[in-house]
Amino acid sequence: MDMITDDLKTPFSQLLLSIADDKLIQGHRASDWTGVAPILEEDIAFSAIAQEEIAHAAELYRLVADLTGGNADALAFGRAAEEYRCASIVELVDEFDWATAIARHFFCDHLDGLRFGRLANSCFTPVAGLAARIQAEESVHIEHVDTWVQHLGHGGDDARGRMQQALDALAPHASMMFEATQGGELVESAGLFPKADADMFDQWLTGLKKITGQAGLTLNVTRPAPDAVGGRRGQRSGDFAELLDEMSEVYRQEPEAAW
Amino acid sequence: MGLSKIRQIEAHDDSELSFPPEGDAKPYEVFIQLNRGQPHVHSGTVDAVDGKMALSYAKKHFGRDQECVHMWVVPREAMISTNYDGEIIWPLTDQGYRLVRGYAIDVRRKWERFRDQEELDRYQDDDIKEMF
Amino acid sequence: MSAGVTTAVELKMDWEIQEDPQRTADFQARIDAKGLIEVDDWMPHNYRVGMLRMCEHHANSEIVGALPEGEWITRAPSLLRKLALIAKVQDEVGHGQMLYHVCQDLGKPRDQMLRDLCTGKTKYHNVFNYPAPTWADVAMIQWLVDGAAILNQKSLAEGSYGPYVRTMKRINMEEAFHFKSGEDMVLTLMSGTPRQKKMAQEAFDRWWAPCLMFFGPPDSDSTKTGPFMTWRIKTKTNDTLRQTYVDRFAPAAKALGLIIHVAHKDKDGMVAIKPDGNPDMVVDEQIQFDEESGHWGFTQPDWDEFFRVIKGNGPCNKQRVALRRFSHEQGHWVRQAVMGSAGLPPSAN
């Protein structure tokens, strides 16, 4: 179907926003490495991934705008901090530490692979088609980040230590990506975001642990408490205010103008 | 100014770096195929520590400016090349006997005994269109 | 395909060197016949060094050139501009990668080139020592600086060194996108609000003179006839390129409503402010089309400033090198790890 009932529009757009905001902010953080990454070839590759994340976000914003009004740029740049729905893991500054950047992508890209797999089976056809395409690109991101986790895990004590530290530091934030969005159960049962056979958190963790196991790293991530409140409900981490100021610095000078 | 945090570097010094030269990774030559049925052509070189990394970098670097359906990466050390200086690839002896140009003029002259000028021109156009 | 140069090359010019006369003559004959030189060919020592130096300088410029605009990636005002700017800066890094490879094959490891760049031993293009304080500077860089780069690189693509020529052609294809996107941004600003137009004019005032300087100092007799011209490492003189540039951009700027000023800059690269609070600049009255010569006139930029900036005393020299150095230092452990993890265990692949 290509129409959804009014009562589902808000919960579904909350879900789509949570994913789009994750992608925009992950891509925004990643794009800041363009020109200053550790290896020239990697600079190009990581920048390509940043572009894909932001391009995916743009397409999701357009869908949301179709559902609830507004436009993609206003959604991306013009909301108040508490209106964003991303998880804290994408907001944190990486302090120019490559292990942190890789750990963030490791957690996020694996989840994207799974959630776009589910969206590809959505009963809402505009989302299903887009999700199938995004999922195909995500598999390339996953391959890229997995290779990095392996390289750093096998790259000597110093590198393994840094990678382990980054994984440990981000783990609590990673689990909060699973905080339910408002009306999340409704969109699941309506078939907009259908459940997969296996539980998504379990699948995610199994996928991650396969790689960390091979790389000689450990992973301690637990499912978030059912009543935990975080980014999906608009609670922002400390790094977000500064990020938003920076990201919308020019946009806010004249929000109505074409740039 | 809202400059990104990682770019706010003020300290500057020209002293030697604290670590020794690292050396370069291995060069891999990249060949891309733009469409099925076309040959792979050399597109550039990436430095990487293994083939998997080389292919991943090649895709992002040389596979994004134009549409591209297939790609090879080859470690440069595996490539064996000729030398521009004095190494003969194309024989110096006339090879007209194995080329179209070795026959074209004679054939046309001989046809002239059988066909008039206009017919012959049309035939030659067809020849180019249909046969080559 | 080159097997690469494995012997270490002494990277200094040597004008006392005695080259084999026969080989030198053959080499020059190939160049005079518009032939191309490949990495495996014999070449005079000074040709190799000259080519390597020019290419290394070019590669450095791409890498440092990624920094001023890179500052605006996190602040681009729309999703489209954000994506385009990331892609543009990514292209610069890609160009640097390709150009470094031309140099690597001429005999200098990339690692060494990056070290030399971040310890100030080698230089990059002067134009990147100027600041980009507003979004409109990004537009002007992509329009004016990339426009200058295309003109310059088009002439370099007619040079004699095959690997460099091929790289130039490829780079120019991508620069065309940068230039178009720059034009689009300038046109958008000049069709926008009064504030946007003001922003664009102010950025234009900052970038016009550095772009005139882009092509290097005025020609002397030696640059017109020197070995770089006879070897076709360079194919057009600085003044020729500069005039072509003005002929193209002065009327375009005029048509857009931009005013070309002769501006006095402060040490930060900003147009200086007079005691009365107004910017220290006047309209460039030389900007006139001359029917007789078929060219546009212009006031020469401040060449003293040019040499001051080249010596390292420009507005942003220190900041650019420092960021490049910081990036190289921060990346050290990562490169070490990757090099050390070559041939991962079978389970990992």
XYZ file of C-alpha atoms in Angstrom:
740
model
C 0.000 0.000 0.000
C 1.127 3.562 -0.541
C -1.173 5.344 1.915
C -1.251 5.074 5.684
C -3.993 6.000 8.084
C -3.746 9.267 10.024
C -3.340 7.588 13.426
C -0.183 5.862 12.189
C 1.420 8.921 10.622
C 2.881 10.329 13.818
C 4.264 7.079 15.248
C 5.673 6.072 11.867
C 7.301 9.446 11.302
C 8.818 9.181 14.809
C 10.417 5.903 13.786
C 11.629 7.255 10.449
C 12.983 10.372 12.138
C 14.893 8.298 14.672
C 16.635 6.499 11.809
C 17.117 9.589 9.652
C 18.510 11.589 12.575
C 20.910 8.759 13.445
C 22.124 8.791 9.883
C 22.376 12.554 9.521
C 24.360 12.960 12.711
C 26.530 9.887 12.130
C 27.265 11.190 8.622
C 27.856 14.698 9.950
C 30.431 13.448 12.447
C 32.061 11.187 9.855
C 32.218 13.949 7.240
C 34.360 16.031 9.571
C 37.201 13.554 8.915
C 37.269 14.498 5.228
C 40.749 15.782 4.489
C 42.211 14.818 7.860
C 41.796 11.012 8.111
C 44.794 8.764 8.894
C 45.342 7.376 5.367
C 44.538 9.127 2.082
C 42.679 6.185 0.590
C 40.710 5.791 3.809
C 39.956 9.502 3.810
C 38.212 9.042 0.469
C 36.409 5.867 1.569
C 35.205 7.258 4.884
C 34.039 10.426 3.194
C 32.071 8.340 0.692
C 30.391 6.566 3.589
C 29.589 9.898 5.255
C 27.985 11.082 2.040
C 25.881 7.939 1.803
C 24.680 8.302 5.386
C 23.603 11.895 4.783
C 22.043 11.043 1.426
C 20.046 8.256 3.125
C 18.928 10.693 5.796
C 17.818 13.152 3.117
C 15.644 10.517 1.469
C 14.076 9.539 4.770
C 13.386 13.194 5.622
C 11.596 13.561 2.306
C 9.369 10.625 3.236
C 8.644 12.140 6.624
C 7.875 15.488 4.989
C 5.414 13.724 2.705
C 3.716 12.207 5.730
C 3.620 15.142 8.100
C 4.474 18.247 6.055
C 7.553 20.468 6.017
C 10.636 19.848 3.943
C 13.824 17.846 4.256
C 16.145 20.800 4.966
C 13.861 22.192 7.643
C 13.792 18.764 9.294
C 17.554 18.397 9.072
C 18.579 21.891 10.161
C 15.588 23.706 11.558
C 14.283 21.736 14.540
C 14.836 22.474 18.190
C 17.294 20.134 19.933
C 14.575 18.224 21.770
C 12.774 17.524 18.502
C 15.607 15.386 17.154
C 15.205 11.629 17.670
C 18.746 10.313 17.255
C 20.504 8.147 19.829
C 23.352 9.594 21.874
C 25.939 7.339 20.206
C 25.899 9.459 17.056
C 26.058 12.741 18.961
C 29.261 12.195 20.904
C 32.399 13.948 19.705
C 35.059 11.452 18.706
C 37.905 13.708 19.834
C 39.714 12.950 16.591
C 40.219 9.373 17.705
C 39.970 6.876 14.867
C 39.077 3.982 17.197
C 36.054 5.927 18.468
C 34.973 6.768 14.925
C 35.246 3.107 13.930
C 33.480 1.847 17.060
C 30.568 4.218 16.400
C 30.199 3.001 12.832
C 30.551 -0.612 13.945
C 27.555 -0.344 16.282
C 25.460 1.853 13.981
C 26.071 0.166 10.638
C 25.224 -3.290 11.966
C 21.948 -1.977 13.316
C 21.193 -0.205 10.044
C 21.674 -3.478 8.189
C 18.977 -5.040 10.366
C 16.481 -2.225 10.609
C 16.541 -1.550 6.883
C 16.036 -5.272 6.361
C 12.840 -4.937 8.364
C 11.774 -1.756 6.598
C 12.329 -3.480 3.257
C 9.410 -5.711 4.263
C 7.242 -2.773 5.264
C 3.656 -2.795 4.018
C 4.160 0.869 3.100
C 5.640 0.542 -0.387
C 7.489 3.890 -0.640
C 9.540 2.915 2.409
C 10.040 -0.697 1.379
C 11.626 0.207 -1.948
C 13.912 2.822 -0.454
C 14.906 0.528 2.425
C 15.943 -2.302 0.102
C 18.279 0.068 -1.718
C 19.712 1.512 1.477
C 20.245 -1.945 2.924
C 22.381 -2.893 -0.076
C 24.635 0.111 0.553
C 24.721 -0.621 4.268
C 26.191 -4.040 3.610
C 29.195 -2.282 2.051
C 29.512 -0.065 5.123
C 29.384 -3.124 7.356
C 32.105 -4.841 5.363
C 34.244 -1.721 5.572
C 33.856 -1.224 9.306
C 34.275 -4.934 10.094
C 37.579 -4.907 8.247
C 38.702 -1.970 10.352
C 37.739 -3.661 13.601
C 39.793 -6.652 12.466
C 42.771 -4.525 11.466
C 42.812 -2.651 14.750
C 42.171 -5.800 16.779
C 45.120 -7.490 15.079
C 47.245 -4.368 14.791
C 49.280 -4.802 17.966
C 48.694 -4.151 21.652
C 48.380 -0.394 21.355
C 45.775 -0.526 18.613
C 43.828 -3.355 20.229
C 43.810 -1.445 23.524
C 42.473 1.694 21.856
C 39.826 -0.247 19.970
C 38.739 -2.071 23.126
C 38.536 1.188 25.032
C 36.409 2.793 22.329
C 34.029 -0.182 22.241
C 33.683 -0.104 26.014
C 33.091 3.641 26.099
C 30.404 3.553 23.432
C 28.662 0.340 24.516
C 26.120 1.997 26.873
C 25.236 4.513 24.170
C 25.016 1.741 21.580
C 22.403 -0.121 23.557
C 20.265 3.021 23.785
C 19.774 2.855 20.023
C 17.195 0.215 20.968
C 15.113 2.586 23.066
C 11.576 2.347 21.697
C 10.246 5.268 19.705
C 6.879 6.802 20.602
C 4.178 4.473 19.310
C 6.810 1.950 18.293
C 4.635 -1.068 19.026
C 1.884 0.335 16.870
C 4.055 0.606 13.757
C 5.362 -2.896 14.352
C 1.959 -4.505 14.656
C 0.607 -2.521 11.712
C 3.301 -4.040 9.510
C 4.990 -0.722 8.792
C 8.107 -1.892 10.619
C 7.458 -5.620 10.761
C 9.252 -7.776 13.283
C 11.829 -10.202 11.972
C 11.846 -13.866 12.991
C 14.594 -13.315 15.503
C 14.787 -10.518 18.037
C 16.671 -7.561 16.518
C 18.830 -6.883 19.568
C 19.948 -10.523 19.722
C 20.690 -10.599 16.023
C 22.638 -7.379 16.267
C 24.714 -8.560 19.198
C 25.446 -11.909 17.543
C 26.672 -10.140 14.415
C 28.908 -7.797 16.396
C 30.312 -10.555 18.591
C 31.270 -12.644 15.598
C 33.584 -9.849 14.477
C 34.936 -8.832 17.870
C 35.592 -12.497 18.633
C 37.674 -12.828 15.473
C 39.469 -9.596 16.255
C 40.412 -10.626 19.804
C 38.128 -7.995 21.345
C 35.340 -8.262 23.885
C 31.930 -6.691 23.909
C 29.679 -5.854 26.823
C 26.378 -4.500 25.636
C 23.119 -5.057 27.459
C 19.582 -4.446 26.394
C 18.309 -1.066 27.638
C 15.877 -1.073 30.545
C 12.274 -0.839 29.295
C 11.759 2.479 31.066
C 15.087 4.049 30.014
C 14.560 7.444 28.406
C 17.092 8.783 25.911
C 17.476 10.251 22.470
C 14.400 8.629 20.976
C 12.270 10.691 23.380
C 14.208 13.884 22.770
C 16.688 13.710 25.609
C 19.946 15.041 24.246
C 23.500 14.291 25.285
C 25.890 17.065 26.276
C 27.607 17.245 22.891
C 24.443 17.844 20.900
C 23.790 21.530 21.562
C 27.172 22.499 20.184
C 26.743 20.156 17.226
C 23.389 21.666 16.328
C 24.688 25.238 16.635
C 27.529 24.394 14.306
C 25.456 22.410 11.826
C 22.777 25.076 11.477
C 25.028 28.149 11.810
C 24.512 29.287 8.217
C 21.025 27.843 7.752
C 19.661 29.800 10.690
C 21.035 33.094 9.411
C 18.185 33.108 6.909
C 16.082 29.957 7.116
C 13.734 31.153 4.395
C 16.501 31.927 1.896
C 17.827 29.595 -0.754
C 21.458 28.746 -0.201
C 33.212 30.983 15.190
C 31.500 27.617 15.111
C 34.477 25.827 13.640
C 34.497 22.086 14.137
C 36.414 21.072 17.238
C 38.953 18.847 15.519
C 39.956 21.659 13.202
C 40.766 24.193 15.896
C 44.508 23.640 15.978
C 46.652 26.598 16.946
C 49.971 25.091 17.990
C 52.501 25.033 15.220
C 55.977 23.671 15.062
C 58.362 22.752 12.293
C 60.396 20.293 14.311
C 60.932 16.738 13.147
C 58.125 14.295 13.836
C 58.514 12.145 16.919
C 58.194 8.896 14.970
C 60.417 7.435 12.245
C 59.361 7.167 8.587
C 56.547 4.656 8.181
C 57.066 3.709 4.546
C 54.323 3.241 1.999
C 51.898 0.357 1.743
C 51.976 -1.796 -1.402
C 50.759 -0.320 -4.693
C 47.829 -2.035 -6.401
C 46.869 -1.131 -9.954
C 43.151 -0.539 -10.510
C 41.299 -1.462 -13.713
C 37.664 -0.578 -14.238
C 35.022 -1.756 -16.671
C 32.407 0.872 -17.404
C 29.877 -1.456 -19.044
C 29.576 -5.150 -19.587
C 31.237 -6.056 -22.832
C 33.830 -3.310 -22.630
C 37.459 -3.899 -21.775
C 38.853 -3.117 -18.352
C 41.009 -0.018 -18.484
C 43.652 1.219 -16.102
C 42.241 3.847 -13.809
C 44.827 4.483 -11.112
C 46.784 3.084 -8.218
C 45.902 2.620 -4.560
C 48.241 1.782 -1.713
C 47.000 -0.934 0.623
C 48.273 -3.742 2.827
C 46.245 -6.485 1.194
C 44.010 -7.161 -1.767
C 40.793 -6.853 0.192
C 41.695 -3.405 1.406
C 42.923 -2.434 -2.056
C 39.625 -3.448 -3.635
C 37.623 -1.635 -1.001
C 39.658 1.555 -1.572
C 39.555 1.188 -5.341
C 35.757 0.990 -5.260
C 35.429 4.185 -3.274
C 38.144 6.111 -5.124
C 37.874 5.026 -8.749
C 34.384 3.572 -8.843
C 32.428 6.669 -7.965
C 33.207 9.270 -10.602
C 31.633 7.319 -13.411
C 29.243 4.408 -13.413
C 31.238 1.246 -13.340
C 30.208 -2.415 -13.332
C 33.379 -4.337 -12.593
C 36.831 -3.804 -11.222
C 40.202 -5.537 -10.916
C 42.986 -4.719 -8.526
C 46.400 -6.224 -9.146
C 49.454 -5.946 -6.930
C 51.985 -4.033 -8.986
C 54.686 -6.520 -8.090
C 52.690 -9.190 -9.955
C 52.781 -7.218 -13.186
C 55.489 -7.958 -15.693
C 56.157 -5.243 -18.201
C 58.136 -4.507 -21.322
C 60.682 -1.782 -21.638
C 60.198 1.289 -23.839
C 63.888 1.387 -24.574
C 64.836 -0.920 -27.393
C 62.497 -3.814 -26.603
C 60.684 -4.780 -29.768
C 56.984 -5.572 -29.495
C 55.732 -4.485 -32.903
C 57.978 -6.128 -35.519
C 60.019 -3.823 -37.675
C 59.440 -5.870 -40.824
C 56.429 -4.846 -42.922
C 53.345 -6.737 -41.863
C 51.031 -5.568 -44.605
C 50.251 -9.180 -45.430
C 48.280 -9.539 -42.185
C 46.481 -6.199 -42.250
C 43.567 -4.762 -44.183
C 45.730 -1.978 -45.501
C 47.925 -4.555 -47.205
C 45.053 -5.378 -49.561
C 42.709 -2.397 -49.725
C 44.243 -0.591 -52.700
C 44.793 -3.700 -54.815
C 41.300 -4.953 -54.171
C 39.758 -1.657 -55.180
C 41.822 -1.465 -58.360
C 40.807 -4.981 -59.267
C 37.117 -4.316 -58.621
C 37.294 -1.412 -61.052
C 37.435 -3.893 -63.889
C 34.048 -5.256 -62.798
C 32.093 -2.272 -61.455
C 31.630 1.435 -62.224
C 32.779 4.202 -59.848
C 29.418 4.862 -58.172
C 28.684 1.223 -57.579
C 32.104 0.737 -56.147
C 31.787 3.645 -53.701
C 28.471 2.278 -52.463
C 29.965 -1.149 -52.121
C 32.875 0.257 -50.137
C 30.531 2.141 -47.781
C 28.557 -1.057 -47.220
C 31.763 -2.913 -46.705
C 32.753 -0.556 -43.885
C 29.274 -0.712 -42.357
C 28.606 -4.426 -42.596
C 31.965 -6.119 -42.533
C 34.164 -4.130 -40.199
C 52.418 0.236 -16.654
C 55.425 1.033 -14.678
C 57.315 -1.279 -12.462
C 58.079 1.813 -10.431
C 61.402 3.329 -9.606
C 63.125 1.418 -6.905
C 66.458 3.178 -6.858
C 66.623 6.201 -4.624
C 66.645 9.433 -6.566
C 68.734 12.357 -5.444
C 66.021 15.000 -5.383
C 68.078 18.116 -5.986
C 68.457 20.040 -9.217
C 71.985 19.795 -10.576
C 72.730 22.262 -13.379
C 76.352 21.102 -13.600
C 75.309 17.588 -14.461
C 76.714 16.026 -17.639
C 73.931 14.115 -19.368
C 74.474 11.706 -22.262
C 74.242 14.018 -25.328
C 72.610 11.439 -27.592
C 69.933 10.511 -25.067
C 69.333 14.157 -24.256
C 68.873 14.937 -27.936
C 66.485 12.005 -28.442
C 64.549 13.057 -25.366
C 64.212 16.661 -26.572
C 63.225 15.460 -30.045
C 60.411 13.387 -28.589
C 59.168 16.383 -26.607
C 59.444 18.760 -29.564
C 57.351 16.325 -31.594
C 54.662 16.646 -28.861
C 55.481 13.137 -27.727
C 54.983 12.010 -24.165
C 57.479 10.737 -21.653
C 56.588 7.730 -19.497
C 57.975 6.744 -16.127
C 60.170 3.971 -17.541
C 61.748 6.251 -20.149
C 65.182 7.683 -19.730
C 64.884 11.333 -18.700
C 67.395 14.011 -17.750
C 67.964 14.192 -14.026
C 66.691 17.758 -13.838
C 63.550 16.862 -15.766
C 62.797 14.145 -13.238
C 63.456 16.421 -10.299
C 61.566 19.345 -11.842
C 58.593 17.183 -12.679
C 58.602 15.569 -9.263
C 58.805 18.910 -7.498
C 56.026 20.443 -9.499
C 53.828 17.399 -9.040
C 54.583 17.177 -5.323
C 53.732 20.859 -4.920
C 50.505 20.214 -6.796
C 49.668 17.180 -4.649
C 50.433 19.123 -1.468
C 48.129 21.869 -2.703
C 45.273 19.433 -3.147
C 45.779 18.057 0.351
C 46.065 21.473 2.000
C 43.389 22.818 -0.335
C 40.983 20.395 1.328
C 41.362 22.288 4.610
C 39.840 25.769 4.091
C 36.660 24.374 2.569
C 36.703 21.393 4.904
C 36.030 23.877 7.683
C 32.570 24.432 6.207
C 31.473 20.819 5.788
C 29.913 20.772 9.247
C 28.190 24.094 8.595
C 26.848 23.777 5.049
C 23.334 25.258 4.973
C 21.349 22.556 3.157
C 21.495 18.818 2.625
C 22.405 19.325 -1.032
C 25.230 21.764 -0.251
C 26.487 19.545 2.533
C 26.689 16.510 0.258
C 28.257 18.496 -2.576
C 30.860 20.078 -0.326
C 31.885 16.750 1.220
C 32.180 15.287 -2.287
C 34.213 18.278 -3.430
C 36.669 18.111 -0.562
C 36.832 14.339 -1.011
C 37.783 14.943 -4.648
C 40.665 17.163 -3.544
C 41.975 14.354 -1.390
C 41.531 11.968 -4.317
C 43.508 14.322 -6.551
C 46.226 14.508 -3.941
C 46.322 10.712 -3.784
C 46.681 10.422 -7.573
C 49.308 13.148 -7.825
C 51.314 11.682 -4.964
C 51.321 8.440 -6.899
C 52.866 10.156 -9.899
C 55.585 11.359 -7.513
C 55.943 7.990 -5.814
C 56.642 6.471 -9.212
C 59.228 9.186 -9.883
C 61.067 8.094 -6.776
C 59.776 9.749 -3.607
C 57.713 7.763 -1.066
C 54.357 9.266 -0.118
C 55.213 8.926 3.536
C 58.216 11.181 2.993
C 56.139 13.718 1.078
C 53.555 13.901 3.847
C 56.306 14.282 6.440
C 57.957 17.056 4.454
C 54.626 18.822 4.089
C 53.819 18.804 7.769
C 57.295 19.848 8.877
C 57.321 22.797 6.481
C 60.063 21.429 4.202
C 57.887 21.520 1.123
C 55.308 24.065 0.050
C 51.794 24.091 -1.325
C 49.880 26.658 -3.298
C 49.838 30.103 -1.804
C 46.131 30.607 -2.373
C 45.305 28.213 0.481
C 46.984 30.489 2.991
C 43.987 32.813 2.875
C 41.033 32.508 5.238
C 37.488 31.357 4.455
C 35.558 33.167 7.194
C 32.026 32.879 5.734
C 29.917 30.466 3.715
C 30.232 32.827 0.740
C 33.983 32.172 0.751
C 33.207 28.538 -0.052
C 31.200 29.714 -3.048
C 33.998 32.046 -4.183
C 36.679 29.401 -3.717
C 34.753 26.949 -5.869
C 34.031 29.512 -8.524
C 37.151 31.693 -8.591
C 39.900 29.408 -7.274
C 38.690 26.261 -8.986
C 38.175 28.326 -12.133
C 41.809 29.414 -11.925
C 42.888 25.847 -11.214
C 41.087 24.534 -14.284
C 42.795 27.077 -16.559
C 46.157 26.234 -15.098
C 45.586 22.502 -15.215
C 44.321 22.619 -18.774
C 47.659 24.060 -19.783
C 49.482 21.474 -17.669
C 47.503 18.731 -19.415
C 49.359 19.749 -22.565
C 52.668 18.988 -20.900
C 55.148 16.267 -21.738
C 55.007 13.849 -18.820
C 52.467 11.117 -19.580
C 51.440 10.089 -16.040
C 50.976 13.726 -14.996
C 49.087 14.600 -18.180
C 46.679 11.682 -17.685
C 46.121 12.697 -14.085
C 45.501 16.314 -15.112
C 42.827 15.286 -17.587
C 41.082 13.214 -15.001
C 41.321 15.921 -12.372
C 39.914 18.503 -14.760
C 36.832 16.373 -15.309
C 36.144 16.532 -11.589
C 37.090 20.199 -11.287
C 34.369 20.933 -13.796
C 31.814 19.766 -11.200
C 33.440 21.931 -8.528
C 33.343 24.918 -10.800
C 29.693 24.368 -11.772
C 28.691 23.896 -8.163
C 30.620 27.067 -7.304
C 28.870 28.976 -10.060
C 25.551 27.677 -8.769
C 26.342 28.890 -5.246
C 27.506 32.329 -6.424
C 24.421 32.697 -8.615
C 22.186 31.654 -5.720
C 23.769 34.185 -3.374
C 23.644 36.983 -5.946
C 19.964 36.180 -6.573
C 19.303 36.083 -2.831
C 18.630 38.449 0.031
C 20.581 41.723 0.546
C 22.497 39.984 3.304
C 23.502 37.141 0.985
C 24.606 39.567 -1.726
C 26.691 41.511 0.754
C 28.266 38.282 1.960
C 29.136 37.353 -1.633
C 30.651 40.784 -2.416
C 32.773 40.668 0.728
C 34.046 37.198 -0.089
C 34.744 38.301 -3.658
C 36.813 41.206 -2.314
C 38.898 38.723 -0.338
C 39.462 36.252 -3.193
C 39.952 38.364 -6.323
C 43.568 39.354 -5.622
C 44.705 35.911 -4.415
C 43.235 34.513 -7.633
C 45.228 36.967 -9.752
C 48.293 35.829 -7.819
C 47.266 32.211 -8.374
C 49.233 32.005 -11.626
C 52.480 33.105 -10.002
C 54.600 36.240 -10.263
C 54.887 38.229 -13.511
C 56.970 36.599 -16.210
C 60.622 37.363 -16.406
C 62.611 36.592 -19.547
C 63.967 33.438 -17.984
C 60.552 31.957 -17.234
C 59.541 32.406 -20.869
C 62.474 30.428 -22.182
C 63.636 28.351 -19.235
C 64.041 24.572 -19.240
C 60.539 24.021 -17.821
C 59.120 25.564 -20.982
C 61.480 23.759 -23.378
C 60.732 20.465 -21.672
C 57.035 21.297 -21.733
C 56.696 20.791 -17.995
C 54.952 24.158 -18.254
C 53.216 25.140 -21.469
C 51.936 28.660 -20.816
C 53.500 31.554 -18.969
C 52.053 33.029 -15.799
C 51.032 36.291 -17.447
C 49.315 34.549 -20.349
C 47.234 32.448 -17.998
C 46.430 35.426 -15.794
C 45.158 37.446 -18.757
C 42.993 34.542 -19.941
C 41.572 34.334 -16.436
C 40.726 38.026 -16.213
C 39.172 37.939 -19.682
C 36.822 35.252 -18.490
C 36.044 36.263 -14.929
C 35.997 40.069 -14.991
C 32.987 40.248 -17.354
C 31.258 37.378 -15.514
C 31.643 39.150 -12.170
C 30.390 42.379 -13.698
C 27.348 40.660 -15.149
C 26.499 39.261 -11.722
C 26.662 42.710 -10.154
C 29.903 42.038 -8.292
C 32.260 45.003 -8.077
C 35.975 44.429 -8.568
C 37.953 46.381 -6.000
C 41.594 46.976 -5.338
C 41.651 46.176 -1.652
C 44.214 46.569 1.054
C 44.412 43.523 3.312
C 45.279 43.218 6.970
C 47.509 40.497 8.383
C 44.535 38.147 8.767
C 43.750 38.308 5.062
C 40.650 40.419 5.620
C 40.029 43.689 3.797
C 41.557 46.314 6.095
C 39.271 48.830 7.781
C 40.147 52.522 7.594
C 39.983 54.731 10.690
C 36.631 56.055 9.425
C 35.237 52.538 9.663
C 35.012 51.897 5.926
C 36.859 49.140 4.105
C 40.223 50.201 2.700
C 39.523 49.652 -0.984
C 38.679 51.412 -4.233
C 36.925 50.307 -7.393
C 39.462 48.933 -9.883
C 39.160 51.443 -12.711
C 41.410 49.325 -14.910
C 38.651 46.755 -15.325
C 37.728 47.825 -18.856
C 37.519 45.897 -22.077
C 40.123 47.114 -24.542
C 38.770 46.779 -28.078
C 42.195 47.063 -29.614
C 43.885 44.236 -27.720
C 40.702 42.247 -27.210
C 41.560 41.883 -23.506
C 40.289 43.153 -20.173
C 42.538 45.423 -18.141
C 43.154 44.926 -14.418
C 45.290 46.268 -11.605
C 48.182 43.991 -10.678
C 47.843 42.476 -7.214
C 50.220 43.383 -4.400
C 53.279 41.297 -5.272
C 55.024 42.194 -2.008
C 52.167 40.490 -0.221
C 52.567 37.481 -2.513
C 56.222 37.022 -1.564
C 55.446 37.621 2.108
C 52.834 34.887 2.083
C 55.059 32.484 0.144
C 57.743 32.922 2.782
C 55.307 31.597 5.370
C 53.917 34.852 6.730
C 50.447 34.730 5.263
C 47.214 34.817 7.239
C 46.766 31.038 7.518
C 50.131 29.383 6.762
C 50.710 28.263 10.333
C 47.193 27.046 10.932
C 47.101 24.980 7.695
C 50.421 23.242 8.311
C 49.535 22.688 11.955
C 46.272 20.933 11.118
C 47.951 18.794 8.486
C 50.635 17.892 10.984
C 48.132 17.125 13.705
C 46.262 14.845 11.327
C 49.454 13.020 10.379
C 50.484 12.604 14.012
C 47.043 11.435 15.113
C 46.998 8.923 12.293
C 50.385 7.430 13.113
C 49.125 4.653 15.378
C 46.402 3.774 12.873
C 48.857 3.357 9.990
C 51.176 1.377 12.249
C 48.321 -0.930 13.177
C 47.244 -1.466 9.588
C 50.776 -2.133 8.374
C 51.265 -4.523 11.277
C 48.026 -6.371 10.649
C 48.917 -7.249 7.049
C 47.758 -10.778 6.319
C 45.031 -11.080 8.913
C 44.285 -14.563 10.236
C 42.180 -16.617 7.786
C 39.074 -16.363 9.965
C 39.087 -12.615 9.468
C 38.800 -12.719 5.689
